[in-house]
Short mmCIF file of C-alpha atoms and ligand atoms in Angstrom, two decimals:
data_model
loop_
_atom_site.label_atom_id
_atom_site.label_comp_id
_atom_site.label_asym_id
_atom_site.label_seq_id
_atom_site.Cartn_x
_atom_site.Cartn_y
_atom_site.Cartn_z
CA MET A 18 -8.43 15.52 -9.34
CA THR A 19 -10.32 12.26 -9.73
CA THR A 20 -11.06 10.66 -13.04
CA ALA A 21 -14.69 9.89 -13.93
CA LEU A 22 -15.47 6.22 -13.52
CA ASP A 23 -16.71 6.19 -17.13
CA GLU A 24 -13.19 6.70 -18.38
CA TYR A 25 -12.24 3.23 -17.12
CA ARG A 26 -14.69 1.63 -19.56
CA ALA A 27 -11.90 1.82 -22.18
CA ILE A 28 -9.62 -0.23 -19.92
CA VAL A 29 -11.85 -2.75 -18.19
CA GLY A 30 -14.96 -2.88 -20.44
CA ASP A 31 -18.50 -1.55 -20.03
CA GLU A 32 -19.74 -4.55 -18.03
CA VAL A 33 -17.33 -3.95 -15.21
CA ILE A 34 -18.43 -0.32 -14.79
CA ASP A 35 -22.13 -1.15 -15.13
CA HIS A 36 -21.69 -3.88 -12.51
CA LEU A 37 -20.22 -1.32 -10.05
CA HIS A 38 -23.23 0.93 -10.44
CA GLN A 39 -25.49 -2.04 -9.96
CA LEU A 40 -23.71 -3.09 -6.73
CA ALA A 41 -23.72 0.54 -5.41
CA ALA A 42 -27.42 1.11 -5.98
CA PRO A 43 -28.61 -0.38 -2.67
CA LEU A 44 -25.92 1.64 -0.86
CA HIS A 45 -26.88 5.07 -2.31
CA GLY A 46 -26.76 7.83 0.23
CA MET A 47 -24.93 5.75 2.84
CA ARG A 48 -22.51 7.71 4.99
CA VAL A 49 -19.09 6.06 4.82
CA VAL A 50 -16.03 7.35 6.60
CA HIS A 51 -12.47 6.10 6.10
CA VAL A 52 -9.95 6.98 8.77
CA ASN A 53 -6.09 6.67 8.63
CA SER A 54 -3.12 8.59 9.98
CA THR A 55 -1.61 10.28 6.96
CA ARG A 56 -2.81 12.08 3.89
CA GLU A 57 0.32 11.47 1.93
CA GLY A 58 3.12 8.94 1.76
CA GLY A 59 2.66 5.15 1.74
CA GLY A 60 0.18 2.85 0.20
CA VAL A 61 -2.86 3.54 2.43
CA ALA A 62 -3.00 7.25 1.44
CA GLU A 63 -2.35 6.27 -2.15
CA ILE A 64 -5.48 4.02 -2.10
CA LEU A 65 -7.74 6.42 -0.13
CA ASN A 66 -6.97 9.12 -2.64
CA TRP A 67 -9.04 7.36 -5.22
CA LEU A 68 -11.25 5.05 -3.18
CA VAL A 69 -13.14 7.82 -1.43
CA PRO A 70 -13.93 9.89 -4.58
CA PHE A 71 -15.02 6.75 -6.49
CA LYS A 72 -17.42 5.85 -3.70
CA GLN A 73 -18.78 9.39 -4.05
CA GLN A 74 -19.25 8.95 -7.76
CA LEU A 75 -21.19 5.74 -7.11
CA GLY A 76 -23.68 7.60 -4.94
CA LEU A 77 -22.28 7.03 -1.46
CA GLU A 78 -21.63 9.90 0.98
CA ALA A 79 -17.95 8.95 1.47
CA ARG A 80 -15.40 11.00 3.31
CA TRP A 81 -11.80 10.59 4.48
CA GLU A 82 -10.61 11.68 7.87
CA VAL A 83 -7.03 11.67 9.17
CA ILE A 84 -6.01 11.45 12.83
CA SER A 85 -2.90 13.27 14.00
CA GLY A 86 -0.72 13.05 17.03
CA ASP A 87 2.58 14.10 18.64
CA SER A 88 5.98 12.42 18.34
CA PRO A 89 5.41 9.76 21.09
CA PHE A 90 2.24 8.70 19.29
CA TYR A 91 4.05 8.16 16.00
CA GLN A 92 6.96 6.47 17.77
CA CYS A 93 4.44 4.12 19.39
CA THR A 94 2.67 3.33 16.06
CA LYS A 95 5.92 2.86 14.26
CA ASN A 96 6.86 0.30 16.99
CA PHE A 97 3.44 -1.39 16.42
CA HIS A 98 4.17 -1.55 12.71
CA ASN A 99 7.59 -3.07 13.27
CA GLY A 100 6.21 -5.41 15.95
CA LEU A 101 3.28 -6.62 13.84
CA GLN A 102 5.70 -7.31 10.98
CA GLY A 103 7.77 -9.50 13.43
CA SER A 104 10.43 -7.34 15.10
CA PRO A 105 10.57 -7.51 18.87
CA VAL A 106 9.92 -3.94 19.96
CA PRO A 107 9.55 -2.20 23.38
CA LEU A 108 5.95 -1.31 24.44
CA SER A 109 6.59 1.25 27.16
CA PRO A 110 3.55 2.29 29.25
CA ALA A 111 4.34 5.99 28.45
CA LEU A 112 4.09 5.29 24.70
CA LEU A 113 0.90 3.17 25.02
CA ARG A 114 -0.60 6.03 27.05
CA ALA A 115 0.31 8.44 24.22
CA TYR A 116 -1.36 6.09 21.74
CA GLU A 117 -4.63 5.86 23.63
CA ARG A 118 -4.68 9.52 24.57
CA THR A 119 -4.12 10.66 21.00
CA ASN A 120 -7.04 8.51 19.87
CA GLU A 121 -9.20 9.93 22.65
CA GLU A 122 -8.28 13.45 21.66
CA ASN A 123 -8.98 12.78 17.96
CA SER A 124 -12.29 11.21 18.93
CA GLU A 125 -13.47 14.46 20.39
CA ARG A 126 -13.27 16.05 16.97
CA LEU A 127 -14.46 13.05 14.96
CA ARG A 128 -17.16 11.57 17.25
CA PRO A 129 -20.13 13.31 15.62
CA ILE A 130 -19.19 12.11 12.13
CA LEU A 131 -18.13 8.63 13.25
CA GLU A 132 -21.13 7.95 15.49
CA GLU A 133 -23.56 8.91 12.77
CA ALA A 134 -21.89 7.06 9.90
CA ASP A 135 -23.42 3.92 8.39
CA PHE A 136 -19.98 2.42 7.72
CA VAL A 137 -16.67 3.33 9.32
CA PHE A 138 -13.44 1.85 7.81
CA ILE A 139 -10.47 2.21 10.14
CA HIS A 140 -7.12 1.68 8.40
CA ASP A 141 -4.27 -0.03 10.24
CA PRO A 142 -3.47 0.17 14.00
CA GLN A 143 -3.02 3.94 14.39
CA PRO A 144 -6.73 4.87 14.75
CA ALA A 145 -7.93 1.36 16.00
CA PRO A 146 -9.01 2.57 19.45
CA LEU A 147 -11.43 5.17 18.06
CA LEU A 148 -14.20 2.55 18.23
CA ARG A 149 -13.86 2.50 22.00
CA PHE A 150 -14.35 6.30 22.13
CA CYS A 151 -17.53 6.25 20.03
CA PRO A 152 -19.92 4.36 22.39
CA ASN A 153 -23.12 5.57 20.55
CA ARG A 154 -22.06 4.44 17.02
CA LYS A 155 -24.94 3.57 14.76
CA GLY A 156 -23.19 1.94 11.85
CA LYS A 157 -20.88 -0.96 11.10
CA TRP A 158 -17.18 -0.58 11.84
CA VAL A 159 -14.56 -2.49 9.81
CA TRP A 160 -10.92 -2.69 10.56
CA ARG A 161 -8.75 -2.75 7.46
CA CYS A 162 -5.28 -4.15 8.01
CA HIS A 163 -2.69 -3.33 5.38
CA ILE A 164 0.26 -4.89 7.26
CA ASP A 165 2.06 -8.19 6.95
CA LEU A 166 0.73 -9.83 10.13
CA SER A 167 1.78 -13.35 9.31
CA ARG A 168 4.30 -13.60 12.12
CA PRO A 169 3.65 -10.79 14.58
CA TYR A 170 5.56 -10.14 17.73
CA ARG A 171 2.95 -11.52 20.03
CA ALA A 172 3.03 -8.79 22.78
CA VAL A 173 2.11 -6.21 20.19
CA TRP A 174 -0.76 -8.14 18.61
CA LYS A 175 -2.08 -9.19 22.07
CA TYR A 176 -2.36 -5.46 23.02
CA LEU A 177 -3.92 -4.33 19.73
CA ARG A 178 -6.23 -7.38 19.44
CA ASP A 179 -8.34 -6.00 22.30
CA PHE A 180 -9.08 -2.81 20.26
CA VAL A 181 -9.79 -4.69 17.02
CA ALA A 182 -11.92 -7.53 18.44
CA GLY A 183 -14.93 -5.08 18.95
CA TYR A 184 -15.21 -4.35 15.26
CA ASP A 185 -17.95 -5.93 13.11
CA ALA A 186 -15.45 -7.23 10.53
CA SER A 187 -11.88 -6.94 9.37
CA ILE A 188 -10.28 -6.91 5.95
CA TRP A 189 -6.86 -8.46 5.24
CA SER A 190 -4.69 -8.39 2.12
CA LEU A 191 -3.72 -12.10 2.29
CA ALA A 192 -5.04 -15.21 3.99
CA ASP A 193 -1.61 -15.69 5.62
CA PHE A 194 -1.98 -12.43 7.54
CA ALA A 195 -5.36 -13.06 9.06
CA GLN A 196 -5.44 -13.58 12.84
CA PRO A 197 -8.23 -15.28 14.77
CA LEU A 198 -10.89 -12.66 15.68
CA PRO A 199 -14.51 -12.96 16.84
CA HIS A 200 -16.05 -11.43 13.62
CA PRO A 201 -16.09 -12.11 9.89
CA LEU A 202 -12.72 -11.78 8.22
CA TYR A 203 -12.53 -10.69 4.54
CA LEU A 204 -9.72 -10.86 2.03
CA ILE A 205 -9.38 -7.93 -0.34
CA ALA A 206 -6.13 -7.26 -2.12
CA PRO A 207 -5.15 -3.67 -2.75
CA SER A 208 -5.01 -2.16 -6.25
CA ILE A 209 -3.84 0.73 -8.39
CA ASP A 210 -5.58 3.41 -10.33
CA PRO A 211 -4.42 3.06 -13.94
CA LEU A 212 -5.52 6.63 -14.81
CA SER A 213 -3.81 8.39 -11.85
CA GLN A 214 -0.72 10.60 -12.39
CA LYS A 215 1.36 7.74 -11.04
CA ASN A 216 0.15 5.16 -13.54
CA ARG A 217 -1.34 6.80 -16.68
CA GLU A 218 0.46 6.81 -19.97
CA LEU A 219 2.85 9.71 -20.22
CA PHE A 220 3.44 12.11 -23.17
CA SER A 221 6.34 11.29 -25.42
CA GLY A 222 9.48 12.84 -24.07
CA GLU A 223 8.33 12.79 -20.46
CA VAL A 224 10.05 9.49 -19.76
CA GLU A 225 13.30 10.58 -21.47
CA ALA A 226 13.27 13.83 -19.47
CA VAL A 227 13.89 12.00 -16.17
CA TYR A 228 17.34 11.08 -17.34
CA ASP A 229 18.26 14.80 -17.56
CA ARG A 230 16.38 15.73 -14.46
CA TYR A 231 18.15 13.18 -12.22
CA GLY A 232 21.48 12.99 -14.08
CA LEU A 233 20.89 9.41 -15.29
CA ASP A 234 22.83 7.88 -18.17
CA PRO A 235 20.43 7.01 -21.00
CA ASP A 236 22.88 4.35 -22.24
CA LEU A 237 23.10 2.32 -19.02
CA PRO A 238 20.48 -0.21 -17.87
CA LEU A 239 18.44 1.24 -15.03
CA ILE A 240 17.46 -0.72 -11.89
CA THR A 241 14.93 1.14 -9.70
CA GLN A 242 13.38 0.69 -6.29
CA VAL A 243 10.68 3.18 -5.24
CA SER A 244 9.95 2.98 -1.55
CA ARG A 245 9.67 4.81 1.71
CA PHE A 246 13.05 4.62 3.43
CA ASP A 247 12.12 1.76 5.74
CA ARG A 248 14.23 -1.14 6.88
CA PHE A 249 11.58 -3.73 5.81
CA LYS A 250 12.02 -2.44 2.21
CA ASP A 251 15.70 -3.49 2.46
CA PRO A 252 17.31 -0.57 0.49
CA LEU A 253 20.74 -1.71 1.73
CA GLY A 254 20.14 -5.20 0.24
CA VAL A 255 19.36 -3.47 -3.05
CA ILE A 256 22.68 -1.61 -2.99
CA GLN A 257 24.43 -4.86 -2.29
CA ALA A 258 22.74 -6.53 -5.23
CA TYR A 259 23.71 -3.57 -7.46
CA ARG A 260 27.34 -3.89 -6.39
CA LEU A 261 27.31 -7.63 -7.22
CA ILE A 262 25.94 -6.89 -10.71
CA ARG A 263 28.46 -4.14 -11.27
CA GLU A 264 31.22 -6.67 -10.96
CA PHE A 265 30.02 -8.14 -14.31
CA THR A 266 28.18 -5.49 -16.20
CA PRO A 267 27.64 -1.67 -16.17
CA VAL A 268 24.35 -0.63 -14.66
CA GLN A 269 22.90 2.25 -12.65
CA LEU A 270 20.61 2.21 -9.58
CA VAL A 271 17.84 4.57 -8.48
CA LEU A 272 16.53 4.40 -4.95
CA ALA A 273 13.65 6.80 -4.94
CA GLY A 274 11.58 7.53 -1.90
CA GLY A 275 10.01 10.13 0.29
CA GLY A 276 8.75 10.05 3.77
CA ALA A 277 5.33 9.55 5.17
CA SER A 278 4.24 12.03 7.84
CA ASP A 279 3.43 9.14 10.16
CA ASP A 280 6.85 7.44 9.78
CA PRO A 281 9.46 8.77 12.20
CA GLU A 282 12.27 6.33 11.11
CA GLY A 283 12.58 7.55 7.52
CA GLU A 284 15.36 10.10 8.11
CA GLU A 285 17.57 7.62 9.96
CA VAL A 286 17.20 4.91 7.24
CA LEU A 287 17.91 7.53 4.50
CA ARG A 288 21.14 8.43 6.30
CA GLU A 289 22.18 4.73 6.36
CA VAL A 290 21.41 4.38 2.71
CA ARG A 291 23.45 7.51 1.75
CA GLU A 292 26.35 6.11 3.80
CA ALA A 293 26.16 2.71 2.04
CA ALA A 294 26.00 4.38 -1.38
CA GLY A 295 29.12 6.41 -0.62
CA ASP A 296 30.26 8.46 -3.61
CA ASP A 297 29.28 5.98 -6.40
CA PRO A 298 28.07 8.28 -9.22
CA ASP A 299 25.77 5.47 -10.52
CA ILE A 300 23.75 5.14 -7.37
CA HIS A 301 21.03 7.83 -7.44
CA ILE A 302 19.23 8.41 -4.11
CA LEU A 303 16.29 10.59 -4.90
CA HIS A 304 14.38 12.11 -1.98
CA LEU A 305 11.13 12.96 -3.72
CA ALA A 306 8.25 15.29 -2.77
CA ALA A 307 5.08 13.65 -1.59
CA ASP A 308 3.30 14.65 -4.84
CA ALA A 309 6.02 13.51 -7.23
CA HIS A 310 3.63 11.00 -8.80
CA ARG A 311 4.42 11.80 -12.41
CA GLU A 312 8.17 11.61 -11.67
CA ILE A 313 7.77 8.19 -10.18
CA ASN A 314 5.68 7.12 -13.11
CA ALA A 315 8.40 8.26 -15.50
CA LEU A 316 11.16 6.64 -13.52
CA GLN A 317 9.37 3.35 -13.43
CA ARG A 318 8.80 3.57 -17.20
CA ALA A 319 12.41 4.53 -17.74
CA SER A 320 13.68 1.47 -15.72
CA THR A 321 14.90 -1.67 -17.29
CA VAL A 322 13.96 -3.69 -14.25
CA CYS A 323 12.12 -2.67 -11.07
CA VAL A 324 12.98 -4.10 -7.73
CA GLN A 325 11.14 -4.40 -4.41
CA LYS A 326 13.45 -6.35 -2.21
CA SER A 327 11.28 -6.13 0.95
CA THR A 328 11.77 -8.57 3.78
CA ARG A 329 8.11 -7.93 4.94
CA GLU A 330 5.42 -6.41 2.70
CA GLY A 331 1.71 -5.99 3.31
CA PHE A 332 1.09 -5.84 -0.45
CA GLY A 333 3.56 -3.58 -2.21
CA LEU A 334 1.77 -1.14 -4.51
CA THR A 335 5.12 -0.24 -5.94
CA VAL A 336 5.21 -3.75 -7.34
CA THR A 337 1.79 -3.37 -8.91
CA GLU A 338 2.77 0.03 -10.41
CA ALA A 339 5.90 -1.41 -12.04
CA LEU A 340 4.11 -4.54 -13.34
CA TRP A 341 1.46 -2.32 -14.90
CA LYS A 342 4.14 -0.45 -16.79
CA GLY A 343 5.29 -3.76 -18.24
CA LYS A 344 8.33 -4.24 -16.04
CA PRO A 345 9.23 -7.51 -14.56
CA VAL A 346 9.81 -7.14 -10.78
CA ILE A 347 12.53 -8.64 -8.71
CA GLY A 348 10.70 -8.89 -5.46
CA GLY A 349 11.39 -10.18 -1.91
CA ASP A 350 9.73 -13.57 -1.36
CA THR A 351 7.27 -12.24 1.23
CA GLY A 352 3.76 -11.16 1.91
CA GLY A 353 1.80 -9.42 -0.82
CA ILE A 354 4.75 -9.52 -3.20
CA ARG A 355 4.04 -13.21 -3.66
CA LEU A 356 0.54 -12.39 -4.96
CA GLN A 357 1.99 -10.33 -7.71
CA VAL A 358 5.45 -11.65 -8.63
CA ILE A 359 4.57 -15.01 -10.18
CA ASN A 360 7.99 -16.53 -10.10
CA HIS A 361 9.59 -16.86 -13.67
CA HIS A 362 6.36 -15.26 -15.18
CA THR A 363 5.94 -11.68 -13.96
CA GLY A 364 9.36 -11.48 -12.27
CA PHE A 365 11.46 -13.32 -9.80
CA LEU A 366 11.09 -13.91 -6.08
CA VAL A 367 14.32 -13.53 -4.19
CA ASN A 368 15.57 -13.93 -0.64
CA THR A 369 19.07 -12.46 -0.74
CA PRO A 370 21.05 -9.73 -2.48
CA GLU A 371 22.90 -12.51 -4.31
CA GLY A 372 19.56 -13.90 -5.58
CA ALA A 373 18.43 -10.44 -6.71
CA ALA A 374 21.73 -9.82 -8.53
CA LEU A 375 21.61 -13.20 -10.32
CA ARG A 376 18.02 -12.58 -11.56
CA ILE A 377 18.63 -9.03 -12.61
CA ARG A 378 21.74 -10.08 -14.54
CA TYR A 379 19.69 -12.80 -16.22
CA LEU A 380 17.07 -10.28 -17.41
CA LEU A 381 19.64 -7.81 -18.58
CA LYS A 382 21.23 -10.56 -20.72
CA ASN A 383 17.96 -12.03 -22.03
CA ARG A 384 16.01 -9.00 -23.29
CA ASP A 385 13.43 -11.17 -25.18
CA ARG A 386 12.55 -12.84 -21.88
CA LEU A 387 12.42 -9.48 -20.20
CA GLU A 388 9.96 -8.21 -22.71
CA ALA A 389 7.83 -11.35 -22.50
CA MET A 390 7.66 -11.21 -18.72
CA GLY A 391 6.74 -7.54 -18.98
CA CYS A 392 3.74 -8.33 -21.09
CA LYS A 393 2.61 -11.02 -18.59
CA ALA A 394 3.17 -8.55 -15.75
CA ARG A 395 0.75 -5.98 -17.27
CA ALA A 396 -1.88 -8.65 -18.01
CA LEU A 397 -1.70 -9.87 -14.34
CA VAL A 398 -2.52 -6.34 -13.12
CA LEU A 399 -5.24 -5.79 -15.67
CA ASP A 400 -6.97 -8.99 -14.50
CA ASN A 401 -6.47 -8.67 -10.76
CA PHE A 402 -5.16 -5.43 -9.33
CA LEU A 403 -7.02 -2.45 -10.69
CA VAL A 404 -9.31 -0.12 -8.79
CA THR A 405 -12.50 -1.56 -10.30
CA ARG A 406 -11.97 -5.04 -8.75
CA HIS A 407 -11.09 -3.43 -5.43
CA LEU A 408 -14.23 -1.27 -5.46
CA ARG A 409 -16.39 -4.25 -6.44
CA GLU A 410 -15.15 -6.16 -3.35
CA TYR A 411 -15.66 -3.14 -1.05
CA LEU A 412 -19.26 -2.76 -2.24
CA THR A 413 -19.93 -6.45 -1.90
CA LEU A 414 -18.59 -6.46 1.62
CA MET A 415 -20.78 -3.51 2.58
CA PHE A 416 -23.85 -5.14 1.12
CA VAL A 417 -23.17 -8.46 2.84
CA THR A 418 -22.50 -6.72 6.19
CA MET A 419 -25.82 -4.84 5.89
CA HIS A 420 -27.61 -7.93 4.74
CA ALA A 421 -26.29 -10.09 7.55
CA ASP A 422 -28.05 -7.72 9.96
CA MET A 423 -31.33 -7.83 8.05
CA GLU A 424 -31.26 -11.63 8.15
CA ARG A 425 -30.77 -11.55 11.92
CA ILE A 426 -33.77 -9.20 12.27
CA GLU A 427 -35.98 -11.52 10.03
CA MET A 428 -35.04 -14.58 12.08
N1 UDP B 506 5.48 6.39 -3.02
C1 UDP B 506 5.50 7.73 -3.35
N2 UDP B 506 6.64 8.40 -3.08
C2 UDP B 506 7.74 7.85 -2.53
C3 UDP B 506 7.67 6.48 -2.17
C4 UDP B 506 6.50 5.78 -2.40
O1 UDP B 506 4.56 8.24 -3.95
O2 UDP B 506 8.66 8.58 -2.33
C5 UDP B 506 4.28 5.61 -3.26
C6 UDP B 506 4.48 4.41 -4.10
O3 UDP B 506 4.45 4.78 -5.49
C7 UDP B 506 3.25 3.57 -3.76
C8 UDP B 506 3.11 3.86 -2.25
O4 UDP B 506 3.77 5.11 -2.05
O5 UDP B 506 2.09 3.92 -4.41
C9 UDP B 506 3.80 2.85 -1.37
O6 UDP B 506 2.97 1.75 -1.19
P1 UDP B 506 3.44 0.24 -0.88
O7 UDP B 506 2.29 -0.57 -0.75
O8 UDP B 506 4.53 -0.10 -1.92
O9 UDP B 506 4.29 0.49 0.50
P2 UDP B 506 3.98 1.20 1.89
O10 UDP B 506 4.72 2.48 1.84
O11 UDP B 506 2.55 1.27 2.07
O12 UDP B 506 4.57 0.22 2.89
#
């Protein structure tokens, strides 16, 4: 269930909400379609869950469509994901055929909606070829890239670039990720919904209840990483850091994650994580349901320190979520984490398990510093990474894209 935009007035102020209505007025009635490849799991689904209903509340005819495919399709798009984030991956002709075929099949179902839409936002590489299968499109098409594309494996980007180049614009989370393309490129950082189940204040007792539910010790400091089980999230590095801390001070670790339906590697990584954890009773590997938002909320609030030790990260909503709850974050020095973890202010940027262990021990020993950094963390999110800023930028982009066309007609 979506919260009414008016409820955000108490958090961001009246002017911000009034401004959104003002920006949306020229877009009233516009048909806007967002397309991605999973309804749950991962940051894109998390964002579309609120973005689409808020656009509706602002008077746009917004909808969210999901493409689906078979196992070769997901294998191929996972290879793309890994390749775009820098790993050399195979691109077999059979997998590429599955990718293009799946998009063509999905386009049969979606074509009437997509060709009639005023704006189509295609998220990430999975549905990128849809444009090619909608030759009679009327509206503007924007490719929204959520991935860390700063150092892509060239063969993958070369192949995908051909599909993306035909779009009217693209959106990137960071300037470092943007690749040369023959259309306007926009920077929009992701954001969180402060009133969602994942981020809203909880009732008293709800946070404490997670100790019982997951067998945690309320007297031990708690270090938590919430993430899909993905190698770029470096869960094994987090376990190594935990072991280094344990040599000096008692502590417990939660690695909480579920799968995303478009991520075929999760099971394998989870197996590796379980093996690395062995029978240590203070490592808690929680395989959560896709709708366990309130549990994640409570776990993040129950944590002493949150970690996101990724080696590549498009943005890292889990970082935003933890910062919003007043937790300093120990984050991998990469991608979107650098936008959020302001070193020594809202957390620490680290490159190794040793670095992570050192910084966590420092915070455990210096609780005043931990508290002070937590306050700065929440303020950073309030000023920069809430839904209202994100919506404002989307609306502005749509207005500018429309307006650019009108200017061309007038000239
Ligand atoms: N998440 C979740 N359940 C899980 C793991 C992650 O709900 O088991 C959520 C997490 O809280 C965050 C999103 O999925 O909102 C992950 O987004 P992020 O940008 O951190 O990473 P991505 O998975 O998109 O790479």
